[in-house]
Structure formats: structure tokens, C-alpha cells
Amino acid sequence: MISRFEEAKLLAEQGHVDAQYSLGVMYENGEGVPENDAEAVKWWRFAAEQGNVGAQYNLGYMYENGYGVPKNDVEAVKWYRLAAEQGSDRAQFILGRMYRRGEGVPENDAEAVKWYRLAAEQGYERAQLHLRRYWQV
């Protein structure tokens, strides 16, 4: 019988975006395979390049924190922005934070507020808190 990992890998190698995303999760969490952040990044990149919002967010996270790739805030912003533009409230929040702190982008309060506001409008509580804390909005 074929394992869940083996099935995902076969489908991922055929270009199935959901399987590529799932394979990245399996490598990150060590599900059916030893944990391997570099392999997770590899499969998430395939999925992200096909527009998978979860993979785009995860790549942003990996680059922001240096897991499986060298830490690179500019690259993190690139992937977070792609996810944020597709409506990911978490990515919108983090992009706002990166603009507020000047991480990977020039510090820009107007851009920070824009992204926090988008996340807050979706009910993302941390974004709502940041808007009140930093801009009394």
C-alpha cells in the first residue's frame, strides 16, 4: 500500500499544486519523512509559483526566519505580498508589521496602516490591536 507521503510526492512531481503544498507541510513537520526545511521550501516554491496562497505565506515565513533558506527580509516581503494580495489576513498583518519596522522594505507608516487595515477588516484581531496601539485608528 502506498503511503500518504508517497502519494503526495507522486502527484507533486506531476505538478499538482495542492500536493506540492502538502508535501512541503510533510517535510516541515516530519510527516512520513524526516523533517527537512530546505525540501519544504522547494515544494512550497513550486506551489507558490502556481499561486497557492498558503505556500506563498509559508515561503515568506521561511525567508523571514531563515528556515531552510538564508534569512532574507526582501524575499520574505515578496512572498508575503503575493499572499496578502490574494487576501491572506496573516500575510497582510505581517506585511504591515514589516512596513512599520522597515524590514525588507523602507519604513512606511501609510503602507503599514493600509495592510493592517485590510487584515483588520477581515477580523484579524492582532491587526486591529496594532491599528489602535500605533495609530489610534
Short mmCIF file of N, CA and C in Angstrom, two decimals:
data_model
loop_
_atom_site.label_atom_id
_atom_site.label_comp_id
_atom_site.label_asym_id
_atom_site.label_seq_id
_atom_site.Cartn_x
_atom_site.Cartn_y
_atom_site.Cartn_z
N MET A 1 0.84 -1.19 0.00
CA MET A 1 0.00 0.00 0.00
C MET A 1 0.89 1.25 0.00
N ILE A 2 0.50 2.20 -0.78
CA ILE A 2 1.27 3.45 -0.91
C ILE A 2 0.97 4.38 0.27
N SER A 3 2.01 4.98 0.82
CA SER A 3 1.82 5.89 1.96
C SER A 3 1.28 7.24 1.49
N ARG A 4 0.76 7.98 2.43
CA ARG A 4 0.27 9.33 2.13
C ARG A 4 1.40 10.19 1.55
N PHE A 5 2.59 10.07 2.13
CA PHE A 5 3.75 10.81 1.64
C PHE A 5 4.08 10.42 0.21
N GLU A 6 4.15 9.12 -0.06
CA GLU A 6 4.48 8.65 -1.41
C GLU A 6 3.45 9.11 -2.43
N GLU A 7 2.18 9.08 -2.04
CA GLU A 7 1.12 9.54 -2.94
C GLU A 7 1.26 11.04 -3.23
N ALA A 8 1.50 11.82 -2.18
CA ALA A 8 1.68 13.27 -2.36
C ALA A 8 2.89 13.55 -3.24
N LYS A 9 3.96 12.81 -3.03
CA LYS A 9 5.18 13.04 -3.82
C LYS A 9 4.94 12.73 -5.30
N LEU A 10 4.25 11.64 -5.59
CA LEU A 10 3.95 11.30 -6.99
C LEU A 10 3.13 12.41 -7.65
N LEU A 11 2.10 12.87 -6.96
CA LEU A 11 1.25 13.93 -7.51
C LEU A 11 2.01 15.25 -7.62
N ALA A 12 2.81 15.56 -6.61
CA ALA A 12 3.59 16.81 -6.62
C ALA A 12 4.56 16.82 -7.79
N GLU A 13 5.20 15.70 -8.04
CA GLU A 13 6.15 15.62 -9.16
C GLU A 13 5.45 15.78 -10.51
N GLN A 14 4.14 15.52 -10.55
CA GLN A 14 3.36 15.71 -11.76
C GLN A 14 2.82 17.13 -11.88
N GLY A 15 3.13 17.97 -10.89
CA GLY A 15 2.74 19.37 -10.95
C GLY A 15 1.46 19.74 -10.25
N HIS A 16 0.89 18.82 -9.48
CA HIS A 16 -0.35 19.12 -8.75
C HIS A 16 -0.04 20.08 -7.59
N VAL A 17 -0.62 21.26 -7.66
CA VAL A 17 -0.30 22.32 -6.72
C VAL A 17 -0.66 21.96 -5.28
N ASP A 18 -1.82 21.37 -5.06
CA ASP A 18 -2.20 21.01 -3.69
C ASP A 18 -1.27 19.96 -3.11
N ALA A 19 -0.84 19.02 -3.94
CA ALA A 19 0.10 18.00 -3.48
C ALA A 19 1.47 18.63 -3.19
N GLN A 20 1.88 19.59 -3.99
CA GLN A 20 3.14 20.28 -3.73
C GLN A 20 3.09 21.00 -2.39
N TYR A 21 1.97 21.68 -2.13
CA TYR A 21 1.80 22.35 -0.85
C TYR A 21 1.85 21.34 0.30
N SER A 22 1.08 20.26 0.16
CA SER A 22 1.02 19.23 1.20
C SER A 22 2.38 18.59 1.44
N LEU A 23 3.11 18.36 0.38
CA LEU A 23 4.45 17.76 0.52
C LEU A 23 5.36 18.70 1.31
N GLY A 24 5.26 19.99 1.06
CA GLY A 24 6.03 20.95 1.85
C GLY A 24 5.69 20.86 3.33
N VAL A 25 4.39 20.74 3.63
CA VAL A 25 3.96 20.61 5.03
C VAL A 25 4.54 19.33 5.64
N MET A 26 4.51 18.25 4.88
CA MET A 26 5.04 16.98 5.38
C MET A 26 6.53 17.09 5.69
N TYR A 27 7.28 17.73 4.81
CA TYR A 27 8.71 17.91 5.07
C TYR A 27 8.94 18.83 6.26
N GLU A 28 8.14 19.87 6.40
CA GLU A 28 8.33 20.79 7.53
C GLU A 28 8.05 20.09 8.86
N ASN A 29 7.02 19.26 8.89
CA ASN A 29 6.58 18.64 10.14
C ASN A 29 7.13 17.23 10.36
N GLY A 30 7.85 16.69 9.38
CA GLY A 30 8.37 15.33 9.51
C GLY A 30 7.27 14.28 9.48
N GLU A 31 6.29 14.48 8.62
CA GLU A 31 5.18 13.53 8.48
C GLU A 31 5.51 12.51 7.39
N GLY A 32 5.90 11.32 7.79
CA GLY A 32 6.22 10.26 6.84
C GLY A 32 7.59 10.40 6.22
N VAL A 33 8.35 11.37 6.68
CA VAL A 33 9.68 11.67 6.15
C VAL A 33 10.42 12.48 7.21
N PRO A 34 11.76 12.39 7.27
CA PRO A 34 12.47 13.23 8.24
C PRO A 34 12.22 14.72 7.96
N GLU A 35 12.14 15.52 9.02
CA GLU A 35 11.97 16.97 8.87
C GLU A 35 13.10 17.51 8.00
N ASN A 36 12.72 18.40 7.07
CA ASN A 36 13.71 18.98 6.17
C ASN A 36 13.16 20.31 5.64
N ASP A 37 13.58 21.41 6.27
CA ASP A 37 13.06 22.72 5.88
C ASP A 37 13.43 23.09 4.45
N ALA A 38 14.62 22.70 4.00
CA ALA A 38 15.01 23.03 2.62
C ALA A 38 14.09 22.34 1.62
N GLU A 39 13.71 21.10 1.88
CA GLU A 39 12.77 20.39 0.99
C GLU A 39 11.38 21.02 1.07
N ALA A 40 10.99 21.44 2.27
CA ALA A 40 9.69 22.12 2.41
C ALA A 40 9.67 23.36 1.54
N VAL A 41 10.74 24.15 1.61
CA VAL A 41 10.84 25.37 0.80
C VAL A 41 10.77 25.04 -0.69
N LYS A 42 11.47 24.00 -1.08
CA LYS A 42 11.49 23.61 -2.50
C LYS A 42 10.08 23.33 -3.00
N TRP A 43 9.30 22.55 -2.26
CA TRP A 43 7.96 22.19 -2.72
C TRP A 43 6.99 23.35 -2.59
N TRP A 44 7.15 24.15 -1.55
CA TRP A 44 6.29 25.33 -1.43
C TRP A 44 6.55 26.31 -2.55
N ARG A 45 7.80 26.41 -2.99
CA ARG A 45 8.10 27.34 -4.10
C ARG A 45 7.35 26.90 -5.36
N PHE A 46 7.35 25.59 -5.65
CA PHE A 46 6.60 25.10 -6.81
C PHE A 46 5.13 25.49 -6.69
N ALA A 47 4.55 25.28 -5.51
CA ALA A 47 3.13 25.59 -5.31
C ALA A 47 2.89 27.10 -5.34
N ALA A 48 3.79 27.85 -4.72
CA ALA A 48 3.64 29.32 -4.66
C ALA A 48 3.70 29.93 -6.05
N GLU A 49 4.57 29.41 -6.88
CA GLU A 49 4.69 29.94 -8.24
C GLU A 49 3.44 29.66 -9.07
N GLN A 50 2.62 28.71 -8.61
CA GLN A 50 1.34 28.44 -9.26
C GLN A 50 0.19 29.18 -8.57
N GLY A 51 0.53 30.05 -7.62
CA GLY A 51 -0.48 30.89 -6.99
C GLY A 51 -1.08 30.36 -5.70
N ASN A 52 -0.51 29.31 -5.11
CA ASN A 52 -1.04 28.78 -3.86
C ASN A 52 -0.74 29.74 -2.72
N VAL A 53 -1.79 30.33 -2.14
CA VAL A 53 -1.63 31.37 -1.13
C VAL A 53 -0.95 30.85 0.14
N GLY A 54 -1.27 29.62 0.54
CA GLY A 54 -0.64 29.05 1.73
C GLY A 54 0.86 28.87 1.53
N ALA A 55 1.24 28.42 0.36
CA ALA A 55 2.66 28.24 0.05
C ALA A 55 3.37 29.59 -0.01
N GLN A 56 2.71 30.59 -0.57
CA GLN A 56 3.31 31.93 -0.62
C GLN A 56 3.54 32.45 0.79
N TYR A 57 2.55 32.31 1.65
CA TYR A 57 2.71 32.74 3.05
C TYR A 57 3.86 31.98 3.72
N ASN A 58 3.87 30.66 3.54
CA ASN A 58 4.90 29.85 4.19
C ASN A 58 6.30 30.21 3.71
N LEU A 59 6.45 30.51 2.42
CA LEU A 59 7.76 30.94 1.92
C LEU A 59 8.17 32.25 2.57
N GLY A 60 7.22 33.18 2.70
CA GLY A 60 7.52 34.42 3.40
C GLY A 60 8.04 34.15 4.80
N TYR A 61 7.36 33.26 5.50
CA TYR A 61 7.75 32.91 6.87
C TYR A 61 9.15 32.28 6.90
N MET A 62 9.42 31.39 5.98
CA MET A 62 10.71 30.71 5.95
C MET A 62 11.84 31.71 5.68
N TYR A 63 11.63 32.62 4.73
CA TYR A 63 12.65 33.63 4.44
C TYR A 63 12.79 34.63 5.59
N GLU A 64 11.69 34.99 6.21
CA GLU A 64 11.76 35.94 7.32
C GLU A 64 12.57 35.37 8.48
N ASN A 65 12.48 34.06 8.69
CA ASN A 65 13.11 33.44 9.84
C ASN A 65 14.36 32.63 9.52
N GLY A 66 14.68 32.48 8.24
CA GLY A 66 15.89 31.74 7.86
C GLY A 66 15.77 30.24 8.06
N TYR A 67 14.59 29.69 7.83
CA TYR A 67 14.39 28.24 7.93
C TYR A 67 14.48 27.62 6.54
N GLY A 68 15.49 26.80 6.32
CA GLY A 68 15.65 26.12 5.04
C GLY A 68 16.24 26.97 3.95
N VAL A 69 16.38 28.26 4.22
CA VAL A 69 16.96 29.24 3.29
C VAL A 69 17.69 30.29 4.13
N PRO A 70 18.61 31.02 3.51
CA PRO A 70 19.20 32.14 4.26
C PRO A 70 18.13 33.18 4.58
N LYS A 71 18.20 33.75 5.78
CA LYS A 71 17.25 34.79 6.17
C LYS A 71 17.36 35.94 5.18
N ASN A 72 16.19 36.39 4.67
CA ASN A 72 16.18 37.44 3.66
C ASN A 72 14.83 38.15 3.72
N ASP A 73 14.81 39.32 4.38
CA ASP A 73 13.55 40.04 4.55
C ASP A 73 12.98 40.55 3.23
N VAL A 74 13.83 40.88 2.27
CA VAL A 74 13.33 41.34 0.97
C VAL A 74 12.56 40.21 0.28
N GLU A 75 13.12 39.03 0.33
CA GLU A 75 12.44 37.87 -0.27
C GLU A 75 11.18 37.53 0.52
N ALA A 76 11.23 37.67 1.83
CA ALA A 76 10.04 37.42 2.67
C ALA A 76 8.91 38.37 2.26
N VAL A 77 9.23 39.64 2.09
CA VAL A 77 8.21 40.62 1.69
C VAL A 77 7.60 40.23 0.35
N LYS A 78 8.42 39.78 -0.59
CA LYS A 78 7.92 39.38 -1.90
C LYS A 78 6.82 38.32 -1.77
N TRP A 79 7.08 37.29 -0.98
CA TRP A 79 6.13 36.19 -0.85
C TRP A 79 4.93 36.58 0.01
N TYR A 80 5.17 37.32 1.09
CA TYR A 80 4.05 37.79 1.91
C TYR A 80 3.12 38.68 1.07
N ARG A 81 3.70 39.54 0.24
CA ARG A 81 2.88 40.44 -0.59
C ARG A 81 1.99 39.64 -1.54
N LEU A 82 2.54 38.61 -2.16
CA LEU A 82 1.73 37.79 -3.07
C LEU A 82 0.56 37.15 -2.32
N ALA A 83 0.83 36.64 -1.12
CA ALA A 83 -0.25 36.04 -0.32
C ALA A 83 -1.24 37.12 0.14
N ALA A 84 -0.72 38.27 0.55
CA ALA A 84 -1.58 39.37 1.03
C ALA A 84 -2.49 39.86 -0.08
N GLU A 85 -1.97 39.95 -1.28
CA GLU A 85 -2.77 40.42 -2.41
C GLU A 85 -3.89 39.44 -2.77
N GLN A 86 -3.74 38.18 -2.34
CA GLN A 86 -4.80 37.19 -2.54
C GLN A 86 -5.75 37.13 -1.35
N GLY A 87 -5.53 38.01 -0.37
CA GLY A 87 -6.47 38.10 0.75
C GLY A 87 -6.06 37.40 2.03
N SER A 88 -4.84 36.91 2.13
CA SER A 88 -4.41 36.27 3.37
C SER A 88 -4.29 37.31 4.48
N ASP A 89 -5.16 37.20 5.49
CA ASP A 89 -5.12 38.19 6.57
C ASP A 89 -3.82 38.13 7.36
N ARG A 90 -3.28 36.93 7.56
CA ARG A 90 -1.99 36.81 8.27
C ARG A 90 -0.88 37.49 7.48
N ALA A 91 -0.86 37.28 6.17
CA ALA A 91 0.17 37.92 5.34
C ALA A 91 0.00 39.43 5.33
N GLN A 92 -1.24 39.89 5.29
CA GLN A 92 -1.50 41.33 5.33
C GLN A 92 -0.96 41.92 6.64
N PHE A 93 -1.24 41.24 7.73
CA PHE A 93 -0.75 41.70 9.03
C PHE A 93 0.77 41.76 9.07
N ILE A 94 1.41 40.70 8.65
CA ILE A 94 2.88 40.66 8.71
C ILE A 94 3.49 41.68 7.76
N LEU A 95 2.90 41.86 6.60
CA LEU A 95 3.38 42.88 5.67
C LEU A 95 3.27 44.26 6.31
N GLY A 96 2.16 44.52 6.98
CA GLY A 96 2.01 45.77 7.72
C GLY A 96 3.10 45.94 8.77
N ARG A 97 3.37 44.88 9.50
CA ARG A 97 4.43 44.93 10.52
C ARG A 97 5.79 45.20 9.89
N MET A 98 6.06 44.60 8.75
CA MET A 98 7.36 44.79 8.09
C MET A 98 7.50 46.23 7.61
N TYR A 99 6.41 46.82 7.10
CA TYR A 99 6.46 48.24 6.72
C TYR A 99 6.63 49.13 7.95
N ARG A 100 5.98 48.77 9.06
CA ARG A 100 6.10 49.58 10.27
C ARG A 100 7.53 49.57 10.79
N ARG A 101 8.18 48.43 10.71
CA ARG A 101 9.54 48.27 11.24
C ARG A 101 10.64 48.54 10.22
N GLY A 102 10.28 48.64 8.94
CA GLY A 102 11.29 48.81 7.90
C GLY A 102 12.10 47.55 7.67
N GLU A 103 11.45 46.40 7.70
CA GLU A 103 12.13 45.11 7.48
C GLU A 103 11.89 44.64 6.05
N GLY A 104 12.93 44.69 5.23
CA GLY A 104 12.81 44.25 3.84
C GLY A 104 12.22 45.29 2.91
N VAL A 105 11.71 46.36 3.49
CA VAL A 105 11.13 47.49 2.76
C VAL A 105 11.46 48.75 3.54
N PRO A 106 11.43 49.91 2.88
CA PRO A 106 11.61 51.14 3.64
C PRO A 106 10.47 51.32 4.63
N GLU A 107 10.77 51.81 5.82
CA GLU A 107 9.74 52.08 6.81
C GLU A 107 8.71 53.03 6.20
N ASN A 108 7.43 52.68 6.35
CA ASN A 108 6.39 53.47 5.71
C ASN A 108 5.08 53.26 6.48
N ASP A 109 4.73 54.24 7.30
CA ASP A 109 3.53 54.12 8.12
C ASP A 109 2.25 54.02 7.29
N ALA A 110 2.19 54.75 6.18
CA ALA A 110 0.98 54.69 5.35
C ALA A 110 0.77 53.28 4.80
N GLU A 111 1.83 52.64 4.35
CA GLU A 111 1.72 51.27 3.85
C GLU A 111 1.39 50.31 4.99
N ALA A 112 1.99 50.53 6.15
CA ALA A 112 1.70 49.68 7.31
C ALA A 112 0.21 49.75 7.64
N VAL A 113 -0.33 50.96 7.72
CA VAL A 113 -1.74 51.13 8.04
C VAL A 113 -2.61 50.47 6.97
N LYS A 114 -2.24 50.61 5.71
CA LYS A 114 -3.01 50.00 4.61
C LYS A 114 -3.14 48.50 4.82
N TRP A 115 -2.03 47.83 5.09
CA TRP A 115 -2.05 46.38 5.22
C TRP A 115 -2.70 45.95 6.52
N TYR A 116 -2.44 46.66 7.61
CA TYR A 116 -3.11 46.35 8.88
C TYR A 116 -4.62 46.49 8.71
N ARG A 117 -5.03 47.54 8.03
CA ARG A 117 -6.46 47.80 7.85
C ARG A 117 -7.12 46.67 7.06
N LEU A 118 -6.46 46.21 6.01
CA LEU A 118 -7.01 45.10 5.22
C LEU A 118 -7.18 43.85 6.07
N ALA A 119 -6.18 43.56 6.90
CA ALA A 119 -6.28 42.39 7.78
C ALA A 119 -7.36 42.60 8.84
N ALA A 120 -7.41 43.81 9.40
CA ALA A 120 -8.39 44.12 10.44
C ALA A 120 -9.81 44.00 9.90
N GLU A 121 -10.03 44.41 8.66
CA GLU A 121 -11.36 44.33 8.05
C GLU A 121 -11.83 42.89 7.89
N GLN A 122 -10.89 41.95 7.92
CA GLN A 122 -11.25 40.53 7.86
C GLN A 122 -11.40 39.93 9.25
N GLY A 123 -11.27 40.78 10.27
CA GLY A 123 -11.43 40.32 11.64
C GLY A 123 -10.15 39.86 12.31
N TYR A 124 -9.01 40.13 11.69
CA TYR A 124 -7.73 39.71 12.27
C TYR A 124 -7.43 40.60 13.48
N GLU A 125 -7.57 40.04 14.67
CA GLU A 125 -7.51 40.83 15.90
C GLU A 125 -6.18 41.52 16.14
N ARG A 126 -5.08 40.85 15.83
CA ARG A 126 -3.77 41.48 16.05
C ARG A 126 -3.63 42.74 15.20
N ALA A 127 -4.18 42.73 14.00
CA ALA A 127 -4.13 43.92 13.15
C ALA A 127 -4.97 45.03 13.76
N GLN A 128 -6.13 44.68 14.28
CA GLN A 128 -6.97 45.68 14.94
C GLN A 128 -6.25 46.30 16.13
N LEU A 129 -5.58 45.46 16.91
CA LEU A 129 -4.81 45.93 18.06
C LEU A 129 -3.69 46.87 17.64
N HIS A 130 -2.96 46.50 16.59
CA HIS A 130 -1.85 47.35 16.12
C HIS A 130 -2.36 48.69 15.61
N LEU A 131 -3.48 48.69 14.93
CA LEU A 131 -4.05 49.96 14.46
C LEU A 131 -4.36 50.88 15.64
N ARG A 132 -4.94 50.32 16.68
CA ARG A 132 -5.25 51.14 17.87
C ARG A 132 -3.99 51.56 18.60
N ARG A 133 -3.03 50.65 18.73
CA ARG A 133 -1.82 50.92 19.52
C ARG A 133 -0.93 51.97 18.87
N TYR A 134 -0.72 51.86 17.57
CA TYR A 134 0.26 52.72 16.91
C TYR A 134 -0.36 53.94 16.24
N TRP A 135 -1.62 53.85 15.87
CA TRP A 135 -2.21 54.97 15.11
C TRP A 135 -3.55 55.43 15.66
N GLN A 136 -3.97 54.88 16.78
CA GLN A 136 -5.25 55.25 17.41
C GLN A 136 -6.39 55.24 16.39
N VAL A 137 -6.38 54.26 15.52
CA VAL A 137 -7.42 54.15 14.48
C VAL A 137 -8.53 53.25 15.01
#
